[in-house]
Each structure stands twice: as structure tokens, then as C-alpha cells.
JSON list of C-alpha atoms in Angstrom, two decimals:
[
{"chain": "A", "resi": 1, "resn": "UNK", "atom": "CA", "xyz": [-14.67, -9.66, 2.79]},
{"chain": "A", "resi": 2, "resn": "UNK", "atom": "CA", "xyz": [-13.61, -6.66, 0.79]},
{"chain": "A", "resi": 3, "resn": "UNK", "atom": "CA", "xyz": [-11.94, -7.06, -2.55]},
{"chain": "A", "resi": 4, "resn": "UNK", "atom": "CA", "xyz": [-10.68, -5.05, -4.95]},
{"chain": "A", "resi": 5, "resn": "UNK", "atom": "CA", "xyz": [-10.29, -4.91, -9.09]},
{"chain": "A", "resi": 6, "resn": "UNK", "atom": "CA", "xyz": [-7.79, -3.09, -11.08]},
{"chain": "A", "resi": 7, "resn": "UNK", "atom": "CA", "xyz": [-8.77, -3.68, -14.54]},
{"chain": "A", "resi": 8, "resn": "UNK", "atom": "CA", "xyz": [-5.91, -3.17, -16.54]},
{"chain": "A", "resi": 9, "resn": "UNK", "atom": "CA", "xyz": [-2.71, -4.16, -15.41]},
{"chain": "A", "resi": 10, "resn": "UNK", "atom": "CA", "xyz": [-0.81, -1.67, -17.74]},
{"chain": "A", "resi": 11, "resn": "UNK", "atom": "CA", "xyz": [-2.03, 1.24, -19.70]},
{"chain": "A", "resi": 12, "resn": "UNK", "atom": "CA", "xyz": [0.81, 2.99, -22.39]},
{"chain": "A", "resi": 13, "resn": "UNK", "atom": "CA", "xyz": [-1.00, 6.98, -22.99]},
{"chain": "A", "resi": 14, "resn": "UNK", "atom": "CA", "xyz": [1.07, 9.72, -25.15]},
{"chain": "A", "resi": 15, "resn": "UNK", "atom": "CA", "xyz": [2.01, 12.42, -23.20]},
{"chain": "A", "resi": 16, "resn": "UNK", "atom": "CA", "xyz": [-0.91, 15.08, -22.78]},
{"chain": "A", "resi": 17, "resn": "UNK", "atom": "CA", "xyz": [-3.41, 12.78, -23.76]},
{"chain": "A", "resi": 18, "resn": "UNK", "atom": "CA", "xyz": [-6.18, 11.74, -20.88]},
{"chain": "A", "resi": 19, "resn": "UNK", "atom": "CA", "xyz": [-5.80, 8.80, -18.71]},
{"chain": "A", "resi": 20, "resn": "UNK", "atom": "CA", "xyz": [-8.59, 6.60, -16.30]},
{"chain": "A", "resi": 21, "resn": "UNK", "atom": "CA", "xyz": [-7.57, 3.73, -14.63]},
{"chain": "A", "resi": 22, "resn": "UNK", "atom": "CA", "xyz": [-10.32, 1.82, -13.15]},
{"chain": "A", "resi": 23, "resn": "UNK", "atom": "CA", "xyz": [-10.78, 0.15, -10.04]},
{"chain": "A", "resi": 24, "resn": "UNK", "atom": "CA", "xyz": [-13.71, -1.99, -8.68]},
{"chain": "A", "resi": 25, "resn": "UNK", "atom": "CA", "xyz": [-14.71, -2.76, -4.72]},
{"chain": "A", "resi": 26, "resn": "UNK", "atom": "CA", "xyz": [-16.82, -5.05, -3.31]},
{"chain": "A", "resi": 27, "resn": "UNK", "atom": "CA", "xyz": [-17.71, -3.97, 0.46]},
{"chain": "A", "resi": 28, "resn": "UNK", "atom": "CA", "xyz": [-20.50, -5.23, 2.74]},
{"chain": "A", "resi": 29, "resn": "UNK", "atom": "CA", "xyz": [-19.94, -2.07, 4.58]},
{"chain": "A", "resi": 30, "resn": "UNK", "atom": "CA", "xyz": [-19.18, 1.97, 4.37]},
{"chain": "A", "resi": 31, "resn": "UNK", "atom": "CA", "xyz": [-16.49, 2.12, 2.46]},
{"chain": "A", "resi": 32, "resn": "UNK", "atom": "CA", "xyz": [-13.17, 4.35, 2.41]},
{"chain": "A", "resi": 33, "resn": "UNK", "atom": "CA", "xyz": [-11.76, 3.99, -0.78]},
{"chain": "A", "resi": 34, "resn": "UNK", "atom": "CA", "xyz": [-7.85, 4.99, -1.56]},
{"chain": "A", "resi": 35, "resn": "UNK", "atom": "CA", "xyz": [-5.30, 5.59, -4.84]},
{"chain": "A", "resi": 36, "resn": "UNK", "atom": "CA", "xyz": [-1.82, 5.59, -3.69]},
{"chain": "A", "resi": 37, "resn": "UNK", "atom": "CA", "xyz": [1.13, 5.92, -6.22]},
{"chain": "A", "resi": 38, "resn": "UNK", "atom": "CA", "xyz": [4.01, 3.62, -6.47]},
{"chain": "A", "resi": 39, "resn": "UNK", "atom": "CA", "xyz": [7.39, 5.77, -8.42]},
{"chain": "A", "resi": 40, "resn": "UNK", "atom": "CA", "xyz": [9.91, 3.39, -9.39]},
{"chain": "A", "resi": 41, "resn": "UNK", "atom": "CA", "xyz": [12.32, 2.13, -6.43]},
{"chain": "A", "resi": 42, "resn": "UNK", "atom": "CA", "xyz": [9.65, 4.28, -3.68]},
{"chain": "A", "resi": 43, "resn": "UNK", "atom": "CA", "xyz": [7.29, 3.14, -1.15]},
{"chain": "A", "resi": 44, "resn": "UNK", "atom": "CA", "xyz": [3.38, 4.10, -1.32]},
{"chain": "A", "resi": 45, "resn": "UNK", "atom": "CA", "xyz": [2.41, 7.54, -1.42]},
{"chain": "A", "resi": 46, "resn": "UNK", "atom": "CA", "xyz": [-0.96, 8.71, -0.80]},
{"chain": "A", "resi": 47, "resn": "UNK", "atom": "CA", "xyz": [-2.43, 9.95, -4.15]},
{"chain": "A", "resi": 48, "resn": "UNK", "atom": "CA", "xyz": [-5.72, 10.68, -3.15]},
{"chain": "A", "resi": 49, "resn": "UNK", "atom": "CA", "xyz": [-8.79, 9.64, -0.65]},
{"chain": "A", "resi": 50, "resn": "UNK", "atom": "CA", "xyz": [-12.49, 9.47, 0.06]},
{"chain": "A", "resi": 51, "resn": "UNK", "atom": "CA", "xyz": [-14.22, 9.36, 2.86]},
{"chain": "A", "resi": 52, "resn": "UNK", "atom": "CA", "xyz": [-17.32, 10.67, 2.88]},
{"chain": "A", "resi": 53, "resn": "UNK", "atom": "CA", "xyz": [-19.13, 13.79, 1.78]},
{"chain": "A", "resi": 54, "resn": "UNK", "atom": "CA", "xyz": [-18.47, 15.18, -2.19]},
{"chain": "A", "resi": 55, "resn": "UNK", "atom": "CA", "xyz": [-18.22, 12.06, -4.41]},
{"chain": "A", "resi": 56, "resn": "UNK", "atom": "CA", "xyz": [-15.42, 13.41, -6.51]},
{"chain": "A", "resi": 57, "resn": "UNK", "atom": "CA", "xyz": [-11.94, 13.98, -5.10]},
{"chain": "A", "resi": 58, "resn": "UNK", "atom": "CA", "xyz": [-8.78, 15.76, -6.07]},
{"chain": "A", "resi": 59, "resn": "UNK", "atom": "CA", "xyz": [-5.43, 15.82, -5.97]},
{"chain": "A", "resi": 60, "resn": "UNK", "atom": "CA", "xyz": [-2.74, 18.86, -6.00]},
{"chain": "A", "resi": 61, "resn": "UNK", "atom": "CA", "xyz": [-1.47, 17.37, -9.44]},
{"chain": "A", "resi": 62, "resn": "UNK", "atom": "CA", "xyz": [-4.50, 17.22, -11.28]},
{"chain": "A", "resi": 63, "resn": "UNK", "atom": "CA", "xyz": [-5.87, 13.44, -10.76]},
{"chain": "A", "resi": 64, "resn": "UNK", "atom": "CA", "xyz": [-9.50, 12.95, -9.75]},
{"chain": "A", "resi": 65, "resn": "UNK", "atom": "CA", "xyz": [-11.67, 10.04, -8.74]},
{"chain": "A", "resi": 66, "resn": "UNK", "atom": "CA", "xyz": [-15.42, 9.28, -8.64]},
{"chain": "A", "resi": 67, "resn": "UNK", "atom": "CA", "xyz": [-16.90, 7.58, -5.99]},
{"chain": "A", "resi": 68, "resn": "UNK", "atom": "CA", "xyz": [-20.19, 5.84, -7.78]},
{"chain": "A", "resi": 69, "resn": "UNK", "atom": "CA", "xyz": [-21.82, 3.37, -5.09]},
{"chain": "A", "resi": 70, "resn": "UNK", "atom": "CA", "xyz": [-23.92, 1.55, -7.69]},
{"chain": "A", "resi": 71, "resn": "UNK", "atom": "CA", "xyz": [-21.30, 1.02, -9.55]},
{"chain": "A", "resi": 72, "resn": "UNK", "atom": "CA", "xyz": [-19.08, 0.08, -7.09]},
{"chain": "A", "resi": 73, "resn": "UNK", "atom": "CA", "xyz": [-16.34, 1.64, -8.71]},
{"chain": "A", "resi": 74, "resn": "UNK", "atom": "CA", "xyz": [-13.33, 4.67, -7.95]},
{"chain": "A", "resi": 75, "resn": "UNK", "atom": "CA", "xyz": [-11.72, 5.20, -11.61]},
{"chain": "A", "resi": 76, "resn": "UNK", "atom": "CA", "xyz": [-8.93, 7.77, -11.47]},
{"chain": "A", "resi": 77, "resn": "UNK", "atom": "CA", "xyz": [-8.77, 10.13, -14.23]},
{"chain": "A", "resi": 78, "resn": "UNK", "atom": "CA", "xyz": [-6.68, 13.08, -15.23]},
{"chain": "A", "resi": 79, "resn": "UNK", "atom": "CA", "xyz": [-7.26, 14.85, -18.29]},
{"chain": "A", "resi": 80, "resn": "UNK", "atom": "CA", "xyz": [-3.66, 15.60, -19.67]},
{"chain": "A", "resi": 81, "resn": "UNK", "atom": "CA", "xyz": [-0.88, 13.30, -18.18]},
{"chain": "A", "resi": 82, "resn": "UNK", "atom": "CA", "xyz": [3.02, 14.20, -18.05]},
{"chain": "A", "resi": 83, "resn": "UNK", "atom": "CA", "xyz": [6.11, 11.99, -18.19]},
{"chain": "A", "resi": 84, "resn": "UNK", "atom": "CA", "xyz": [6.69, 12.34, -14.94]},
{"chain": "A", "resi": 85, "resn": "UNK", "atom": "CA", "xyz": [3.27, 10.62, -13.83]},
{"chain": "A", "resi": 86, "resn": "UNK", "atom": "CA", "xyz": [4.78, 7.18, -15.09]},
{"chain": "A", "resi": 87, "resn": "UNK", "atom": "CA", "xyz": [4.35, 4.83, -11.73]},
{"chain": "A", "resi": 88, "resn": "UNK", "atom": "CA", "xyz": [2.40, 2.33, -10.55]},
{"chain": "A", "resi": 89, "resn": "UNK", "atom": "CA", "xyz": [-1.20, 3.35, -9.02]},
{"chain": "A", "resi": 90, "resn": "UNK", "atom": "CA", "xyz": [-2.72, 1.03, -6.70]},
{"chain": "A", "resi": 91, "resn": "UNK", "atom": "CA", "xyz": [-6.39, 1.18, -5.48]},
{"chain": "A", "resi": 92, "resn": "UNK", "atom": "CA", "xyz": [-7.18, 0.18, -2.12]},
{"chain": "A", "resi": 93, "resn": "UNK", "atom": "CA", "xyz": [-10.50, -0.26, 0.07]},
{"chain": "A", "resi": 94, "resn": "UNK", "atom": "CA", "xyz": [-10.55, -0.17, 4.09]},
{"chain": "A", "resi": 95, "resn": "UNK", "atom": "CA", "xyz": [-11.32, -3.68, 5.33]},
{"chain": "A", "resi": 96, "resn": "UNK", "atom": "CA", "xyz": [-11.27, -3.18, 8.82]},
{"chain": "A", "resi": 97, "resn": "UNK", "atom": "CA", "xyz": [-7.68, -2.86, 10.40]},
{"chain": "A", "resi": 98, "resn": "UNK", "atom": "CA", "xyz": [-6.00, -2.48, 7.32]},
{"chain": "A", "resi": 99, "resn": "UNK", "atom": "CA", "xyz": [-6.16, -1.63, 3.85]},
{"chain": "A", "resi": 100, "resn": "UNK", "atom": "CA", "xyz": [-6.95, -4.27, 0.88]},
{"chain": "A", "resi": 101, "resn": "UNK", "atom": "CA", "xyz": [-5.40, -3.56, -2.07]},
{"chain": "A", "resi": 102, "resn": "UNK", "atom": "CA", "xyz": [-5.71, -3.95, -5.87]},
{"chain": "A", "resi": 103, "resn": "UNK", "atom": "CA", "xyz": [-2.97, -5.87, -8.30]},
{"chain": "A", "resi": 104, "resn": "UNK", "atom": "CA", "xyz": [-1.92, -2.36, -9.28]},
{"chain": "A", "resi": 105, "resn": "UNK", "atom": "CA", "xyz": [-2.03, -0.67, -12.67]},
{"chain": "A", "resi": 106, "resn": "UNK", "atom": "CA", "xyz": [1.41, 0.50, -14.25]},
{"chain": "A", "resi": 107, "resn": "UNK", "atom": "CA", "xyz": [0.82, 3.73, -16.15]},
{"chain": "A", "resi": 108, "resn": "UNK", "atom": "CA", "xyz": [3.81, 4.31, -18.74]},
{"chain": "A", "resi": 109, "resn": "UNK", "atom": "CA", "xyz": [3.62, 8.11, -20.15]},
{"chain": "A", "resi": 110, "resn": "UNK", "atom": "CA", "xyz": [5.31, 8.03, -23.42]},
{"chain": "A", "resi": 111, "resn": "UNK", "atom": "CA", "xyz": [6.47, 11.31, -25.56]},
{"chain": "B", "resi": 1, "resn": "UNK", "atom": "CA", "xyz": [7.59, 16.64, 10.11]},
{"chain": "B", "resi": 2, "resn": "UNK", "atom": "CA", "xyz": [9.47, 13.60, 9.36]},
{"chain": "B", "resi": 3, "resn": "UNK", "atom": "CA", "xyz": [7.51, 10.65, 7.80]},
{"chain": "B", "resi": 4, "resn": "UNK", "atom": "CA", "xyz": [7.86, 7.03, 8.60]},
{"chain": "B", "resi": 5, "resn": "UNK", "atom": "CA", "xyz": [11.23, 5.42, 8.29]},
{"chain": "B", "resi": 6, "resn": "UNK", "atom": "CA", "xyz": [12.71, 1.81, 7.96]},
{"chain": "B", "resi": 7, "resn": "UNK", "atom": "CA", "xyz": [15.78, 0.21, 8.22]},
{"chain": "B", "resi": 8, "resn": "UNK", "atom": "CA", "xyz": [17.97, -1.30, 6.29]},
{"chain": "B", "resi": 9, "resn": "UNK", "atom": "CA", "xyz": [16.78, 0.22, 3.23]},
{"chain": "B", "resi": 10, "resn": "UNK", "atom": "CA", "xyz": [17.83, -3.53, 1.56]},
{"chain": "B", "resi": 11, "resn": "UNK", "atom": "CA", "xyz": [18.60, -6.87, 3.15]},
{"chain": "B", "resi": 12, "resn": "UNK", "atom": "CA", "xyz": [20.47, -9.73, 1.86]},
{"chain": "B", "resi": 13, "resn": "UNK", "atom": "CA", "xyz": [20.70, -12.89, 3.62]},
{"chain": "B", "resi": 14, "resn": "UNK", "atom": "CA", "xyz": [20.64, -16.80, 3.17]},
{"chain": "B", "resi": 15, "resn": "UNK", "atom": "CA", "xyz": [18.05, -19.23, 3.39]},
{"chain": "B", "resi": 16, "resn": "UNK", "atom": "CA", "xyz": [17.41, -20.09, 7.19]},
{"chain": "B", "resi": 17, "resn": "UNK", "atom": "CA", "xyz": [18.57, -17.11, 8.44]},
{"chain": "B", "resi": 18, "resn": "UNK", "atom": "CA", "xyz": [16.75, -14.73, 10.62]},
{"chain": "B", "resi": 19, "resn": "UNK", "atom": "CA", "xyz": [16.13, -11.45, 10.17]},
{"chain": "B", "resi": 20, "resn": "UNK", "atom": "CA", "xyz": [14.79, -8.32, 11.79]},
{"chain": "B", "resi": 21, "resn": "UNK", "atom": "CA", "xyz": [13.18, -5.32, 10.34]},
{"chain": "B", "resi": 22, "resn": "UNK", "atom": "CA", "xyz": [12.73, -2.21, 11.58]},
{"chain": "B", "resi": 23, "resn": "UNK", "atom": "CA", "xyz": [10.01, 0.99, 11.57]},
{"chain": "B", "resi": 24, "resn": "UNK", "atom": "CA", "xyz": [9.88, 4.12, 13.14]},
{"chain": "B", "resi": 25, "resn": "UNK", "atom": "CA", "xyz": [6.08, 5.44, 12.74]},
{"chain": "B", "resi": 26, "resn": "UNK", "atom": "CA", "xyz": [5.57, 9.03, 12.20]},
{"chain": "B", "resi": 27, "resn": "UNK", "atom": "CA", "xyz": [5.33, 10.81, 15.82]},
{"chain": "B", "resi": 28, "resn": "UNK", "atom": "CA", "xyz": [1.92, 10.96, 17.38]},
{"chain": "B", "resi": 29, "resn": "UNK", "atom": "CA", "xyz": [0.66, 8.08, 15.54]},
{"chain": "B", "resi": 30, "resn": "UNK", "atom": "CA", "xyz": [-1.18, 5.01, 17.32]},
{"chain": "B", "resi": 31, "resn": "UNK", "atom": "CA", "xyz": [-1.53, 2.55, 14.65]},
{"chain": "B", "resi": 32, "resn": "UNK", "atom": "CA", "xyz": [1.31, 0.82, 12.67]},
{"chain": "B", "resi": 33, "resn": "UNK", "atom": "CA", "xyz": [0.63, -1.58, 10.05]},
{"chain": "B", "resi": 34, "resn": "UNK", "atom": "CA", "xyz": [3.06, -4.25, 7.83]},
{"chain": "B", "resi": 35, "resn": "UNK", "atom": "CA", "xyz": [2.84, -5.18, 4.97]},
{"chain": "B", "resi": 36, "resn": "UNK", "atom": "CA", "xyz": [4.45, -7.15, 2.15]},
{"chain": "B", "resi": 37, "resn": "UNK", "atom": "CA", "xyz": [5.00, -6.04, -1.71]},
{"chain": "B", "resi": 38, "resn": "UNK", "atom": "CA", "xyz": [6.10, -9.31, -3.75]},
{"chain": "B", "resi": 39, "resn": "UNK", "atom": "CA", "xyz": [5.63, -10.17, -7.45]},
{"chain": "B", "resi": 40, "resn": "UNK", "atom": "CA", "xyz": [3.28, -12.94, -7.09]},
{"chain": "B", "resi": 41, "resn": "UNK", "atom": "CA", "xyz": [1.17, -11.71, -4.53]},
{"chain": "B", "resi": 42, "resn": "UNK", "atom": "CA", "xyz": [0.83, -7.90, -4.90]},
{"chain": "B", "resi": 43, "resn": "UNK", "atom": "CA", "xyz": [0.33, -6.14, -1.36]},
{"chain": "B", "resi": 44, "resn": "UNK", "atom": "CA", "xyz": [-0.43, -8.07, 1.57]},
{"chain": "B", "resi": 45, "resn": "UNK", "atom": "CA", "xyz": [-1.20, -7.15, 4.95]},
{"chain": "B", "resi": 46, "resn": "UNK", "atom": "CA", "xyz": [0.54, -9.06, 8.01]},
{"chain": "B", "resi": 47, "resn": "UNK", "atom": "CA", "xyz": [-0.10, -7.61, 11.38]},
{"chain": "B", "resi": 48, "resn": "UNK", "atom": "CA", "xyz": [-1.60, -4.42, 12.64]},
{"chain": "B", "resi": 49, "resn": "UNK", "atom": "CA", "xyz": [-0.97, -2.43, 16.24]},
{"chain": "B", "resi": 50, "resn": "UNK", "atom": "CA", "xyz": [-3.46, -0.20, 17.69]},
{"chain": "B", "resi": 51, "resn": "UNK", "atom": "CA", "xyz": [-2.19, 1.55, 21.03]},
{"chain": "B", "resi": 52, "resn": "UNK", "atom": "CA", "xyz": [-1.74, -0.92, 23.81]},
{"chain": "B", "resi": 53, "resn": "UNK", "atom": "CA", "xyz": [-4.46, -3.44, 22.44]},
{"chain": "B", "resi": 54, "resn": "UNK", "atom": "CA", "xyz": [-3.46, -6.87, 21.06]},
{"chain": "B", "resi": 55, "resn": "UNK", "atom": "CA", "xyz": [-2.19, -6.78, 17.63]},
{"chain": "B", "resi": 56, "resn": "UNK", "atom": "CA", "xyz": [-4.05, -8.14, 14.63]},
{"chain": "B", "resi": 57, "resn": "UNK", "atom": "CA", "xyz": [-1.71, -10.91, 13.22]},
{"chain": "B", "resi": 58, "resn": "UNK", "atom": "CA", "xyz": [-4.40, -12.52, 10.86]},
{"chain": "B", "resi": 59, "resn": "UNK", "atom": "CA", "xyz": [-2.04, -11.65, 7.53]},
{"chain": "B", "resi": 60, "resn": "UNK", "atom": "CA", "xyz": [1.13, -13.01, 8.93]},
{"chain": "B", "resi": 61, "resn": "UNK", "atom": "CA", "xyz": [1.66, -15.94, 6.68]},
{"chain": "B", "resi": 62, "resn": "UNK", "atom": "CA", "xyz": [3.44, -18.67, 9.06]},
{"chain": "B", "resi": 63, "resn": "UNK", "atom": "CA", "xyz": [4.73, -18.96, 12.68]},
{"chain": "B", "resi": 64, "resn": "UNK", "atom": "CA", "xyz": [8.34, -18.02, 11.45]},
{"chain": "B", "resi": 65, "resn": "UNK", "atom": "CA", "xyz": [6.76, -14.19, 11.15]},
{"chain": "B", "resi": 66, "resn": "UNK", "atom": "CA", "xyz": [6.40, -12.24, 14.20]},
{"chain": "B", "resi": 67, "resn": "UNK", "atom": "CA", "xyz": [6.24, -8.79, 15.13]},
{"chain": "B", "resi": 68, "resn": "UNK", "atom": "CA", "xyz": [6.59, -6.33, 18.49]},
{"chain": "B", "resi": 69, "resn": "UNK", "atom": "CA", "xyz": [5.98, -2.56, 18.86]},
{"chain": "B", "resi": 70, "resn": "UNK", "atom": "CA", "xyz": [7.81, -1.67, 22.25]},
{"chain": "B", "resi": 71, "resn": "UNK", "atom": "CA", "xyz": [6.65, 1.48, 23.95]},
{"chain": "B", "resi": 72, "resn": "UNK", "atom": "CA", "xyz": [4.21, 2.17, 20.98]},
{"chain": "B", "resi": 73, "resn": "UNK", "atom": "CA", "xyz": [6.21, 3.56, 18.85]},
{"chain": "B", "resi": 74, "resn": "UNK", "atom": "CA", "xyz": [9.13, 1.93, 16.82]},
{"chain": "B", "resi": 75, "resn": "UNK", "atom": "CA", "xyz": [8.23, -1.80, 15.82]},
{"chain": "B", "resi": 76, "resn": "UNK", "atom": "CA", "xyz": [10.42, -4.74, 14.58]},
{"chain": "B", "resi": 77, "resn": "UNK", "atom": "CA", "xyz": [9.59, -7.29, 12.02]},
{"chain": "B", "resi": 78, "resn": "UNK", "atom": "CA", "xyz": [11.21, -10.53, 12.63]},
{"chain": "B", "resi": 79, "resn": "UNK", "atom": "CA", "xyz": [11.39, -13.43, 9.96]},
{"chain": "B", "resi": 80, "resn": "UNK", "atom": "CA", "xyz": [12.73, -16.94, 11.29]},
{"chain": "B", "resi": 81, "resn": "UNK", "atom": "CA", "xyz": [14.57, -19.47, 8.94]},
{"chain": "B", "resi": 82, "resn": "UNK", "atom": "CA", "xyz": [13.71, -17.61, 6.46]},
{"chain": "B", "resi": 83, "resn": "UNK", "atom": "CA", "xyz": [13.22, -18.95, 3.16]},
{"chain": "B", "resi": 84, "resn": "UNK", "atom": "CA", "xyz": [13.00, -17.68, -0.37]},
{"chain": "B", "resi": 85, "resn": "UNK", "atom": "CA", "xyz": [9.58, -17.00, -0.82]},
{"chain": "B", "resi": 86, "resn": "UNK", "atom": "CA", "xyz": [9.91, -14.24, 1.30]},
{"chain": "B", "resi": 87, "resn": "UNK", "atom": "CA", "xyz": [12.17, -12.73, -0.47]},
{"chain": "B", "resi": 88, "resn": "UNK", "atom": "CA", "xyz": [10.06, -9.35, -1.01]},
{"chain": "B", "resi": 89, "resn": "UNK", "atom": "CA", "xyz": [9.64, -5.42, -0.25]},
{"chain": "B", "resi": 90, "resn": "UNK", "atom": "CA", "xyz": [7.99, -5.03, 3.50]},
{"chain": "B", "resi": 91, "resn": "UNK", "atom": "CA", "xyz": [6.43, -1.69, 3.88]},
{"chain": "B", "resi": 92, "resn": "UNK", "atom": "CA", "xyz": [5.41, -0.16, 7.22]},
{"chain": "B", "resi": 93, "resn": "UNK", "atom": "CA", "xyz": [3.02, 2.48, 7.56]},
{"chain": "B", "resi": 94, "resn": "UNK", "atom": "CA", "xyz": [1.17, 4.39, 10.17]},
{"chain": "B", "resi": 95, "resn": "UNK", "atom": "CA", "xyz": [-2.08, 6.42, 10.73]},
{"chain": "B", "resi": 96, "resn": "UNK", "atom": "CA", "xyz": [-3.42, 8.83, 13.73]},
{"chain": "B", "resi": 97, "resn": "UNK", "atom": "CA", "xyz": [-5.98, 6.34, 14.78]},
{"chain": "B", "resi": 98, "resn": "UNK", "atom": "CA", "xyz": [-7.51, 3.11, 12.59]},
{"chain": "B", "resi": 99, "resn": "UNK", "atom": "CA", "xyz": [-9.83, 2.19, 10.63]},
{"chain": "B", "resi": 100, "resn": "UNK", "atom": "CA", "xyz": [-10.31, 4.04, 7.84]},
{"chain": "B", "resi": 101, "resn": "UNK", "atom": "CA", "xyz": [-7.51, 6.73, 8.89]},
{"chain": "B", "resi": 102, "resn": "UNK", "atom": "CA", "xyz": [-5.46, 7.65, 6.41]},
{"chain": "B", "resi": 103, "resn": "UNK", "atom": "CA", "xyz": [-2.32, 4.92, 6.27]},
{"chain": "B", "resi": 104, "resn": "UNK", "atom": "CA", "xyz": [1.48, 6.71, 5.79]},
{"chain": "B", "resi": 105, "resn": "UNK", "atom": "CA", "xyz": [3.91, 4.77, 3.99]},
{"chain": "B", "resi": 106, "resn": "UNK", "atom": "CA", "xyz": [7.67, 4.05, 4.45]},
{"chain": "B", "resi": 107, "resn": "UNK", "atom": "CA", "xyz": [10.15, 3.40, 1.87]},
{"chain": "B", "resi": 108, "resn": "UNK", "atom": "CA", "xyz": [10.29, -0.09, 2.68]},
{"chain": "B", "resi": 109, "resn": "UNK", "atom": "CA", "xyz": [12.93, -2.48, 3.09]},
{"chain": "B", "resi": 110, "resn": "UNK", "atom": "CA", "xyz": [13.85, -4.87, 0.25]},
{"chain": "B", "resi": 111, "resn": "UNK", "atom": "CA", "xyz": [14.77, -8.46, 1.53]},
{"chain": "B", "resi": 112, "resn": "UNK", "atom": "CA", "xyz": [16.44, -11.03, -0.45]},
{"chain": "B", "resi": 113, "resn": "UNK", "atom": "CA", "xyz": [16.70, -14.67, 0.57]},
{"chain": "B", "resi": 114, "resn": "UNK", "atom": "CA", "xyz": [19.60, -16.26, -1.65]}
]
């Protein structure tokens, strides 16, 4: 069955500085592999995907992941954060009909 | 267009109550999926639709949970006697096909047992 790991269930980062959160799968098949952002009081909101094809994917605000199959990982990074990118960001793997999801990492942006 | 929508936005009720939740997928879309946000458990799946096939209930946590998607569109969440473990945010989402399709999420609706 797939699983997934968040590593760090908070992370505090000044303002500007750069941020990763990692996330861990384990799959027995193709993966899709998913960061969705949580704001405060919000549902889900799709932060960024892949599917197949380039191993690194963007978002319109500046986060990026790496897909690394040996590693079995799908960190999110961005190299300057802002205040307003304080939310929770989940990972999440496809596991057949629906998505698994990881425990979540709260990332607190402070000035 | 517009994006998936639930209702009530927040639910208050007492123990062995039922309750029914509602989700209106985005247009067009053939799957809709639950799921359940709680502080113990993180994010849980609980049933799955996929056109006119038989939904996949293997998440839904007891008999007391079940779920209908009339005309394969707008679906409805019900919770029997409830109790106050489910006290919790249930998000619906929806996606053009399954699989690995791309799952839209609703704002949820926040249910309190008392």
C-alpha cells in the first residue's frame, strides 16, 4: 500500500530566507505524486503536481519539487519565502481511487 | 468556472444525531471523492464515485457512514448517531476522470458533535 512521510511537522524560516519541506513515498507502482496547500480556515488547494515527463515541477508562485525515484522522495523548495506563504503543505501520493496523504508540514514565515 | 462547493460551511449537532452533508462537484467532472480532516488522524479517505460504477467505500470508518451521488453529480454525506469522534472537517473533491487525475478541493464543512 502507498504511504507517505512528511518529515517535519513544523518548520519556523525568516522571511526571504529558503525553505524545503520534505516528503517521502513508498509505491509498488507508477506514482503521481501531489503538494497541496492548506491557508488557515481553507480547504486543499492544489500547489503543484507530477505526473510524468520533466522531474522538476513548478508553481506560478515560485515553489518547486523534485521527483527523485531512488530516493523516493518529492521535497518542495522555494528559494525566498513571503509571509503570506504561512499554511500548511501536505504531500500526497495516488493510491489507486484516491489520494494518500502525508501528516502535513506547517510552514510559519516569520519577519 | 465555479469550483466545488459544500454545504453548511459548519455543523453543530449532538451526540446521536444524524447528519447530512452536502457537495456539488465542479461541472463535467465524473469522480467525487470524501474525505475527512481531524486532529488525530490527518486526512482520510472514505468513499470514492466514478460515473455510474459502484462506489469505493473501503475508507468509510463504520456502518453509521454512508454516502449517495444522485444523477452523478451532487453527492450527500450522511453520518448516523453520530458521535464525537467524528467531530471533524469533511472535504469533497472532484477530478475529470480517476486515478491519478488531478483531485479539486472544496472548502469543507466543519462538524461538531457536542
Amino acid at each position: 500500500a502507498q504511504s507517505v512521510t512528511q518529515l517535519d511537522s513544523q518548520v519556523p524560516v525568516f522571511e526571504e530566507a529558503p525553505v524545503e519541506l520534505r516528503c517521502n513515498y513508498s509505491s509498488s507502482v507508477s506514482v503521481y505524486l501531489f503538494w497541496y496547500v492548506q491557508y488557515p480556515n481553507q480547504g486543499l488547494q492544489l500547489l503543484l503536481k507530477y505526473l510524468s515527463g520533466s522531474t522538476l515541477v513548478k508553481s506560478i508562485n515560485g515553489f518547486e519539487a523534485e521527483f527523485n525515484k531512488s530516493q523516493t522522495s518529492f521535497h518542495l523548495r522555494k528559494p525566498s519565502v513571503h509571509i503570506s506563504d504561512t499554511a500548511e503543505y501536505f504531500c500526497a501520493v495516488n493510491g489507486g481511487n484516491k489520494l494518500v496523504f502525508g501528516a502535513g508540514t506547517i510552514l510559519r514565515v516569520k519577519s | 468556472g465555479a469550483g466545488v462547493s459544500q454545504s453548511p460551511s459548519n455543523k453543530v449537532t449532538e451526540k446521536g444525531k444524524d447528519v447530512e452533508l452536502r457537495c456539488d462537484p465542479i461541472s463535467g467532472h465524473t469522480a467525487l471523492y470524501w474525505y475527512r480532516q481531524s486532529l488525530g488522524q490527518g486526512l482520510e479517505f472514505l468513499i470514492y464515485f466514478q460515473g455510474n460504477s459502484a462506489p469505493d467505500k473501503s475508507g468509510l470508518p463504520s456502518d453509521r457512514f454512508s454516502a449517495e451521488r444522485t444523477g452523478g453529480s451532487v453527492s450527500t454525506l450522511t453520518i448516523q448517531r453520530t458521535q464525537q469522534e467524528d467531530s471533524a472537517v469533511y472535504l469533497c473533491a472532484s477530478s475529470s476522470l480517476g486515478g491519478g487525475e488531478t483531485q479539486y478541493f472544496g472548502p469543507g464543512t466543519r462538524l461538531l458533535v457536542l
